[in-house]
Coordinates of N, CA, C and O in Angstrom, one line a residue:
M1 N 0.8 -1.2 0.0 CA 0.0 0.0 0.0 C 0.9 1.3 0.0 O 0.5 2.2 -0.6
S2 N 2.0 1.2 0.6 CA 2.9 2.4 0.7 C 3.4 2.8 -0.7 O 3.8 3.9 -0.8
N3 N 3.5 1.9 -1.6 CA 4.0 2.2 -3.0 C 2.9 2.8 -3.9 O 3.2 3.1 -5.0
F4 N 1.7 2.9 -3.4 CA 0.6 3.4 -4.2 C 0.8 4.8 -4.6 O 1.1 5.7 -3.8
Q5 N 0.6 5.1 -5.9 CA 0.6 6.4 -6.4 C -0.5 6.5 -7.5 O -0.6 5.6 -8.3
L6 N -1.3 7.5 -7.4 CA -2.4 7.7 -8.3 C -1.8 8.0 -9.7 O -0.9 8.9 -9.8
H7 N -2.3 7.4 -10.7 CA -1.8 7.6 -12.1 C -2.0 9.1 -12.4 O -3.0 9.7 -12.1
Q8 N -1.0 9.6 -13.1 CA -0.9 11.0 -13.4 C -2.2 11.5 -14.2 O -2.7 12.6 -14.0
Q9 N -2.7 10.7 -15.1 CA -3.9 11.1 -15.9 C -5.1 11.2 -15.0 O -5.9 12.1 -15.2
L10 N -5.3 10.3 -14.1 CA -6.4 10.4 -13.2 C -6.3 11.6 -12.3 O -7.2 12.3 -12.1
A11 N -5.1 11.9 -11.8 CA -4.8 13.1 -11.0 C -5.1 14.3 -11.8 O -5.7 15.3 -11.2
Q12 N -4.8 14.3 -13.0 CA -5.0 15.5 -13.9 C -6.5 15.7 -14.3 O -7.0 16.8 -14.3
D13 N -7.2 14.6 -14.5 CA -8.6 14.7 -15.0 C -9.7 14.7 -13.9 O -10.8 14.9 -14.2
C14 N -9.3 14.5 -12.6 CA -10.3 14.3 -11.6 C -10.1 15.2 -10.4 O -9.0 15.7 -10.1
F15 N -11.1 15.3 -9.6 CA -11.1 15.9 -8.3 C -11.1 14.8 -7.3 O -11.7 13.8 -7.4
K16 N -10.4 15.0 -6.2 CA -10.4 14.1 -5.1 C -11.6 14.3 -4.2 O -11.9 15.4 -3.9
V17 N -12.3 13.2 -4.0 CA -13.5 13.3 -3.1 C -13.2 12.8 -1.7 O -13.6 13.4 -0.8
G18 N -12.5 11.6 -1.6 CA -12.2 11.1 -0.3 C -11.7 9.6 -0.4 O -11.4 9.2 -1.5
S19 N -11.7 9.0 0.7 CA -11.1 7.6 0.7 C -12.1 6.6 1.4 O -12.7 7.0 2.4
F20 N -12.3 5.5 0.8 CA -12.9 4.3 1.5 C -11.8 3.5 2.1 O -10.6 3.9 2.0
S21 N -12.1 2.4 2.7 CA -11.1 1.6 3.3 C -10.0 1.1 2.3 O -8.8 1.0 2.6
L22 N -10.4 0.8 1.1 CA -9.5 0.3 0.1 C -9.2 1.3 -1.0 O -8.1 1.5 -1.5
S23 N -10.2 2.0 -1.4 CA -10.2 2.8 -2.7 C -10.2 4.3 -2.4 O -10.9 4.8 -1.5
E24 N -9.6 5.0 -3.3 CA -9.8 6.5 -3.4 C -11.0 6.7 -4.3 O -11.2 6.0 -5.3
L25 N -11.7 7.7 -3.9 CA -12.9 8.1 -4.7 C -12.6 9.5 -5.4 O -12.2 10.4 -4.7
L26 N -12.8 9.5 -6.7 CA -12.5 10.7 -7.5 C -13.7 11.0 -8.3 O -14.6 10.2 -8.5
M27 N -13.8 12.3 -8.7 CA -14.9 12.7 -9.6 C -14.2 13.3 -10.9 O -13.4 14.2 -10.8
M28 N -14.7 12.8 -12.0 CA -14.2 13.2 -13.3 C -14.6 14.7 -13.5 O -15.7 15.0 -13.2
N29 N -13.7 15.5 -14.0 CA -14.0 16.9 -14.3 C -14.6 17.0 -15.7 O -14.1 17.5 -16.6
D30 N -15.9 16.4 -15.7 CA -16.7 16.5 -16.9 C -18.1 16.7 -16.4 O -18.8 15.8 -15.9
S31 N -18.6 17.9 -16.6 CA -19.9 18.3 -16.1 C -21.1 17.7 -16.9 O -22.3 17.9 -16.5
Q32 N -20.8 17.0 -18.0 CA -21.9 16.4 -18.8 C -22.6 15.2 -18.1 O -23.7 14.9 -18.5
Y33 N -21.8 14.6 -17.2 CA -22.3 13.4 -16.5 C -21.8 13.4 -15.0 O -20.7 13.7 -14.8
P34 N -22.6 13.0 -14.1 CA -22.1 12.7 -12.8 C -21.2 11.5 -12.9 O -21.7 10.4 -13.3
W35 N -19.9 11.6 -12.8 CA -18.9 10.6 -13.2 C -17.9 10.4 -12.0 O -17.1 11.4 -11.8
F36 N -17.9 9.3 -11.4 CA -17.0 9.0 -10.3 C -16.2 7.8 -10.5 O -16.6 6.9 -11.3
I37 N -15.0 7.7 -9.9 CA -14.0 6.7 -10.1 C -13.5 6.2 -8.8 O -13.1 7.0 -8.0
L38 N -13.5 4.9 -8.7 CA -12.8 4.2 -7.5 C -11.5 3.7 -8.0 O -11.4 3.0 -9.0
V39 N -10.4 4.0 -7.2 CA -9.1 3.5 -7.5 C -8.6 2.8 -6.2 O -8.2 3.4 -5.2
P40 N -8.4 1.5 -6.3 CA -7.9 0.7 -5.1 C -6.4 1.2 -4.9 O -5.7 1.3 -5.8
R41 N -6.1 1.4 -3.6 CA -4.7 1.8 -3.3 C -3.8 0.6 -3.2 O -3.4 0.2 -2.1
R42 N -3.6 0.0 -4.4 CA -2.7 -1.1 -4.5 C -1.7 -0.8 -5.7 O -2.2 -0.5 -6.8
A43 N -0.5 -0.9 -5.4 CA 0.5 -0.6 -6.5 C 0.6 -1.7 -7.5 O 0.4 -2.9 -7.2
N44 N 0.8 -1.3 -8.7 CA 1.1 -2.2 -9.9 C -0.1 -3.2 -10.1 O 0.2 -4.3 -10.5
V45 N -1.3 -2.8 -9.9 CA -2.5 -3.6 -10.2 C -3.2 -3.0 -11.3 O -3.6 -1.9 -11.3
K46 N -3.4 -3.9 -12.4 CA -4.1 -3.4 -13.6 C -5.5 -4.1 -13.7 O -6.4 -3.5 -14.4
E47 N -5.7 -5.2 -13.1 CA -6.9 -6.0 -13.3 C -7.5 -6.4 -11.9 O -6.7 -6.6 -11.0
I48 N -8.8 -6.6 -11.8 CA -9.4 -6.9 -10.6 C -8.9 -8.3 -10.1 O -8.7 -8.4 -8.9
Y49 N -8.7 -9.2 -11.0 CA -8.2 -10.6 -10.5 C -6.9 -10.5 -9.8 O -6.5 -11.4 -9.1
Q50 N -6.1 -9.4 -10.0 CA -4.8 -9.3 -9.4 C -4.9 -8.9 -7.9 O -3.9 -9.0 -7.2
L51 N -6.1 -8.5 -7.5 CA -6.3 -8.1 -6.1 C -6.4 -9.4 -5.3 O -6.8 -10.4 -5.8
S52 N -6.1 -9.3 -4.0 CA -6.4 -10.5 -3.1 C -7.9 -10.7 -3.1 O -8.7 -9.8 -3.4
A53 N -8.3 -11.9 -2.6 CA -9.7 -12.2 -2.5 C -10.4 -11.2 -1.6 O -11.5 -10.7 -1.9
Q54 N -9.7 -10.8 -0.5 CA -10.3 -9.9 0.4 C -10.5 -8.5 -0.2 O -11.5 -7.8 -0.1
D55 N -9.4 -8.0 -1.0 CA -9.5 -6.8 -1.7 C -10.6 -6.8 -2.7 O -11.3 -5.8 -3.0
R56 N -10.7 -7.9 -3.4 CA -11.8 -8.0 -4.5 C -13.2 -7.8 -3.8 O -14.0 -7.1 -4.4
Q57 N -13.4 -8.4 -2.7 CA -14.7 -8.3 -2.0 C -14.9 -6.9 -1.5 O -16.0 -6.3 -1.6
T58 N -13.8 -6.3 -1.0 CA -13.9 -4.9 -0.5 C -14.2 -3.9 -1.6 O -15.1 -3.1 -1.5
L59 N -13.5 -4.1 -2.8 CA -13.8 -3.3 -4.0 C -15.3 -3.5 -4.4 O -15.9 -2.5 -4.7
Q60 N -15.7 -4.7 -4.4 CA -17.1 -4.9 -4.8 C -18.1 -4.2 -3.9 O -19.0 -3.6 -4.3
N61 N -17.8 -4.3 -2.6 CA -18.7 -3.6 -1.6 C -18.6 -2.1 -1.8 O -19.7 -1.4 -1.7
E62 N -17.4 -1.6 -2.0 CA -17.3 -0.1 -2.2 C -18.0 0.3 -3.5 O -18.7 1.4 -3.5
S63 N -17.9 -0.5 -4.5 CA -18.6 -0.1 -5.8 C -20.1 -0.2 -5.6 O -20.8 0.7 -6.1
C64 N -20.6 -1.2 -4.9 CA -22.0 -1.3 -4.7 C -22.5 -0.1 -3.9 O -23.6 0.4 -4.1
L65 N -21.8 0.2 -2.8 CA -22.2 1.3 -2.0 C -22.2 2.6 -2.8 O -23.2 3.4 -2.7
L66 N -21.2 2.9 -3.6 CA -21.2 4.1 -4.4 C -22.3 4.0 -5.4 O -23.0 5.1 -5.6
A67 N -22.6 2.9 -6.1 CA -23.6 2.8 -7.0 C -25.0 3.1 -6.4 O -25.8 3.8 -6.9
E68 N -25.3 2.5 -5.2 CA -26.5 2.8 -4.5 C -26.7 4.2 -4.2 O -27.8 4.8 -4.3
T69 N -25.6 4.8 -3.7 CA -25.6 6.2 -3.3 C -25.9 7.1 -4.5 O -26.7 8.0 -4.5
L70 N -25.2 6.8 -5.7 CA -25.4 7.6 -6.9 C -26.9 7.4 -7.4 O -27.5 8.4 -7.8
A71 N -27.4 6.2 -7.3 CA -28.8 6.0 -7.7 C -29.8 6.8 -6.8 O -30.7 7.4 -7.4
D72 N -29.5 6.9 -5.6 CA -30.3 7.6 -4.6 C -30.2 9.1 -4.9 O -31.3 9.8 -4.9
L73 N -29.0 9.6 -5.2 CA -28.8 11.0 -5.4 C -29.3 11.5 -6.7 O -29.9 12.6 -6.8
Y74 N -29.1 10.7 -7.8 CA -29.3 11.2 -9.1 C -30.4 10.6 -9.9 O -30.8 11.0 -11.0
R75 N -31.0 9.5 -9.4 CA -32.1 8.8 -10.1 C -31.8 8.6 -11.6 O -32.6 9.1 -12.4
P76 N -30.7 7.9 -11.9 CA -30.4 7.8 -13.3 C -31.3 6.8 -14.0 O -32.0 6.0 -13.4
D77 N -31.3 6.9 -15.4 CA -32.0 5.9 -16.2 C -31.1 4.6 -16.2 O -31.6 3.5 -16.4
K78 N -29.8 4.8 -16.1 CA -28.9 3.7 -16.1 C -27.6 4.2 -15.4 O -27.2 5.3 -15.5
L79 N -26.9 3.3 -14.8 CA -25.6 3.6 -14.2 C -24.6 2.7 -14.9 O -24.7 1.4 -14.8
N80 N -23.6 3.3 -15.6 CA -22.6 2.5 -16.2 C -21.4 2.4 -15.3 O -20.9 3.3 -14.8
I81 N -21.0 1.1 -15.1 CA -19.9 0.8 -14.2 C -18.9 0.0 -15.1 O -19.3 -1.1 -15.6
A82 N -17.7 0.4 -15.1 CA -16.7 -0.3 -16.0 C -15.3 -0.1 -15.5 O -14.9 1.0 -15.0
A83 N -14.5 -1.1 -15.8 CA -13.0 -1.1 -15.6 C -12.4 -1.3 -16.9 O -12.2 -2.4 -17.3
I84 N -12.1 -0.2 -17.6 CA -11.6 -0.3 -19.0 C -10.1 -0.3 -19.0 O -9.4 -1.3 -19.3
G85 N -9.5 0.8 -18.7 CA -8.0 0.9 -18.5 C -7.2 0.8 -19.7 O -6.0 0.5 -19.6
N86 N -7.7 1.1 -20.9 CA -6.9 1.0 -22.1 C -5.9 2.2 -22.1 O -4.8 2.0 -22.6
L87 N -6.3 3.3 -21.6 CA -5.4 4.5 -21.6 C -4.7 4.7 -20.3 O -3.6 5.2 -20.2
V88 N -5.4 4.3 -19.2 CA -4.8 4.4 -17.9 C -4.8 3.0 -17.3 O -5.8 2.5 -16.9
P89 N -3.6 2.4 -17.3 CA -3.5 1.0 -16.9 C -3.8 0.7 -15.4 O -4.2 -0.4 -15.1
Q90 N -3.7 1.7 -14.6 CA -3.9 1.5 -13.1 C -5.4 1.1 -13.0 O -6.3 1.7 -13.5
L91 N -5.6 0.0 -12.1 CA -7.0 -0.4 -11.9 C -7.9 0.7 -11.4 O -7.5 1.4 -10.4
H92 N -9.0 1.0 -12.0 CA -9.9 2.0 -11.6 C -11.3 1.6 -12.2 O -11.4 1.0 -13.3
L93 N -12.4 1.9 -11.4 CA -13.7 1.6 -11.8 C -14.5 2.9 -12.0 O -14.7 3.6 -11.1
H94 N -15.0 3.1 -13.2 CA -15.8 4.2 -13.5 C -17.2 3.9 -13.1 O -17.7 2.8 -13.3
H95 N -17.9 4.9 -12.5 CA -19.3 4.9 -12.2 C -19.9 6.1 -12.8 O -19.7 7.2 -12.3
V96 N -20.6 6.0 -13.9 CA -21.2 7.1 -14.7 C -22.7 7.1 -14.7 O -23.3 6.1 -15.1
V97 N -23.3 8.1 -14.2 CA -24.7 8.3 -14.1 C -25.2 8.7 -15.5 O -24.7 9.6 -16.1
R98 N -26.1 7.9 -16.0 CA -26.6 8.1 -17.4 C -28.1 8.4 -17.4 O -28.9 7.9 -16.7
Y99 N -28.5 9.3 -18.3 CA -29.9 9.6 -18.6 C -30.1 9.5 -20.1 O -29.2 9.8 -20.9
Q100 N -31.3 9.2 -20.4 CA -31.7 9.1 -21.8 C -31.5 10.5 -22.5 O -31.4 10.6 -23.7
T101 N -31.5 11.5 -21.7 CA -31.3 12.9 -22.3 C -29.9 13.4 -22.3 O -29.6 14.5 -22.8
D102 N -28.9 12.5 -21.9 CA -27.6 13.0 -21.9 C -27.0 13.0 -23.3 O -27.5 12.4 -24.2
I103 N -25.9 13.8 -23.5 CA -25.4 14.0 -24.8 C -24.9 12.8 -25.5 O -25.0 12.7 -26.8
A104 N -24.5 11.8 -24.8 CA -24.0 10.6 -25.5 C -25.0 9.4 -25.6 O -24.7 8.4 -26.2
W105 N -26.1 9.5 -24.9 CA -27.1 8.4 -24.9 C -27.5 8.0 -26.3 O -27.7 8.8 -27.1
P106 N -27.6 6.7 -26.6 CA -27.3 5.5 -25.7 C -25.9 5.0 -25.8 O -25.6 3.9 -25.2
A107 N -25.0 5.7 -26.5 CA -23.6 5.2 -26.7 C -22.9 5.3 -25.4 O -23.2 6.1 -24.5
P108 N -21.7 4.6 -25.3 CA -20.9 4.8 -24.1 C -20.3 6.3 -24.1 O -20.2 6.9 -25.1
V109 N -19.9 6.7 -23.0 CA -19.3 8.1 -22.8 C -17.8 8.1 -23.2 O -17.3 9.2 -23.5
W110 N -17.2 7.0 -23.3 CA -15.7 7.0 -23.5 C -15.3 7.6 -24.8 O -15.6 7.0 -25.9
G111 N -14.7 8.7 -24.8 CA -14.2 9.4 -26.0 C -15.2 9.8 -27.0 O -14.9 10.2 -28.1
K112 N -16.4 9.9 -26.6 CA -17.5 10.2 -27.5 C -17.5 11.7 -27.8 O -17.6 12.2 -28.9
F113 N -17.4 12.5 -26.7 CA -17.4 14.0 -26.8 C -16.3 14.6 -25.9 O -15.9 14.0 -25.0
A114 N -15.8 15.7 -26.3 CA -14.8 16.4 -25.5 C -15.4 16.7 -24.1 O -16.6 17.0 -24.0
K115 N -14.6 16.6 -23.1 CA -15.0 16.9 -21.7 C -15.5 18.4 -21.6 O -14.9 19.2 -22.3
L116 N -16.4 18.6 -20.8 CA -16.9 19.9 -20.5 C -16.6 20.2 -19.0 O -17.4 19.7 -18.1
P117 N -15.5 20.8 -18.7 CA -15.1 20.9 -17.2 C -16.2 21.7 -16.4 O -16.9 22.5 -17.0
Y118 N -16.2 21.4 -15.2 CA -17.1 22.1 -14.3 C -16.7 23.5 -14.2 O -15.5 23.9 -14.4
A119 N -17.6 24.4 -13.9 CA -17.3 25.9 -13.7 C -17.6 26.3 -12.3 O -18.5 25.7 -11.6
G120 N -16.9 27.3 -11.9 CA -17.2 27.9 -10.6 C -17.1 27.0 -9.4 O -16.2 26.2 -9.3
D121 N -18.2 27.0 -8.6 CA -18.2 26.1 -7.4 C -19.0 24.8 -7.7 O -19.3 24.1 -6.8
Q122 N -19.3 24.5 -9.0 CA -20.0 23.3 -9.3 C -19.4 22.1 -8.8 O -20.0 21.2 -8.2
P123 N -18.0 21.9 -8.9 CA -17.4 20.7 -8.4 C -17.5 20.6 -6.9 O -17.8 19.5 -6.4
E124 N -17.3 21.7 -6.2 CA -17.4 21.6 -4.8 C -18.8 21.2 -4.3 O -19.0 20.5 -3.3
Q125 N -19.8 21.8 -5.0 CA -21.2 21.4 -4.6 C -21.5 19.9 -4.8 O -22.1 19.3 -3.9
R126 N -21.1 19.4 -5.9 CA -21.3 18.0 -6.2 C -20.5 17.1 -5.3 O -21.1 16.1 -4.7
I127 N -19.3 17.4 -5.0 CA -18.5 16.7 -4.1 C -19.0 16.7 -2.7 O -19.1 15.7 -2.0
S128 N -19.4 17.9 -2.2 CA -20.0 18.0 -0.9 C -21.3 17.2 -0.7 O -21.5 16.5 0.3
Q129 N -22.1 17.2 -1.7 CA -23.3 16.4 -1.7 C -23.0 14.9 -1.5 O -23.6 14.2 -0.7
L130 N -22.0 14.4 -2.3 CA -21.6 13.0 -2.2 C -20.9 12.7 -0.9 O -21.2 11.6 -0.3
R131 N -20.1 13.6 -0.4 CA -19.4 13.4 0.9 C -20.5 13.3 2.0 O -20.4 12.5 2.9
T132 N -21.5 14.1 1.9 CA -22.6 14.1 2.9 C -23.3 12.7 2.9 O -23.5 12.1 3.9
A133 N -23.6 12.3 1.7 CA -24.3 11.0 1.5 C -23.5 9.8 2.0 O -24.1 8.8 2.4
L134 N -22.2 9.9 1.9 CA -21.3 8.8 2.2 C -20.5 9.1 3.6 O -19.5 8.4 3.8
A135 N -21.1 10.0 4.4 CA -20.3 10.4 5.6 C -19.9 9.3 6.5 O -18.8 9.4 7.1
N136 N -20.7 8.2 6.6 CA -20.3 7.2 7.5 C -19.3 6.2 7.0 O -18.7 5.4 7.7
E137 N -19.0 6.3 5.7 CA -18.0 5.4 5.0 C -16.8 6.0 4.5 O -15.8 5.4 4.3
L138 N -16.9 7.3 4.2 CA -15.8 8.0 3.5 C -15.0 8.9 4.5 O -15.6 9.5 5.4
H139 N -13.7 8.9 4.3 CA -12.9 9.9 5.1 C -12.1 10.7 4.2 O -12.1 10.5 2.9
D140 N -11.4 11.7 4.7 CA -10.6 12.6 3.9 C -9.7 11.9 2.9 O -9.3 10.8 3.1
G141 N -9.5 12.6 1.8 CA -8.7 12.0 0.7 C -7.3 11.7 1.0 O -6.8 12.1 2.1
F142 N -6.6 11.1 0.1 CA -5.2 10.7 0.3 C -4.4 11.9 0.2 O -3.4 12.2 0.2

């Protein structure tokens, strides 16, 4: 765990939200979708199967907790959860809230449109809302 470093691309593209017991929680700087990312704090891990059995279970639990919370907060038409990693090899799970009215629907969001960064205090508002909803499970970021 001490060798963990967040991939530079994730650090550049995201805001830090907080930490679960295993994973860092990030928010993608793209205001077109509520888009959050879990990154397990394990060095040199690219795939879920490379985690220990205990870490795999913890990641699954964190992902489900995040998904349930996002569903409660945003009432999506669909929640896309994916571990793609073609451009960023560090294991990370995307959780993207989708609506039939969003710009990319029904296609995947990956590389479909240029990101539209948040403006003003929008990111702080969204992050604060999620931190409040996850207050019992989330602690300050890394």
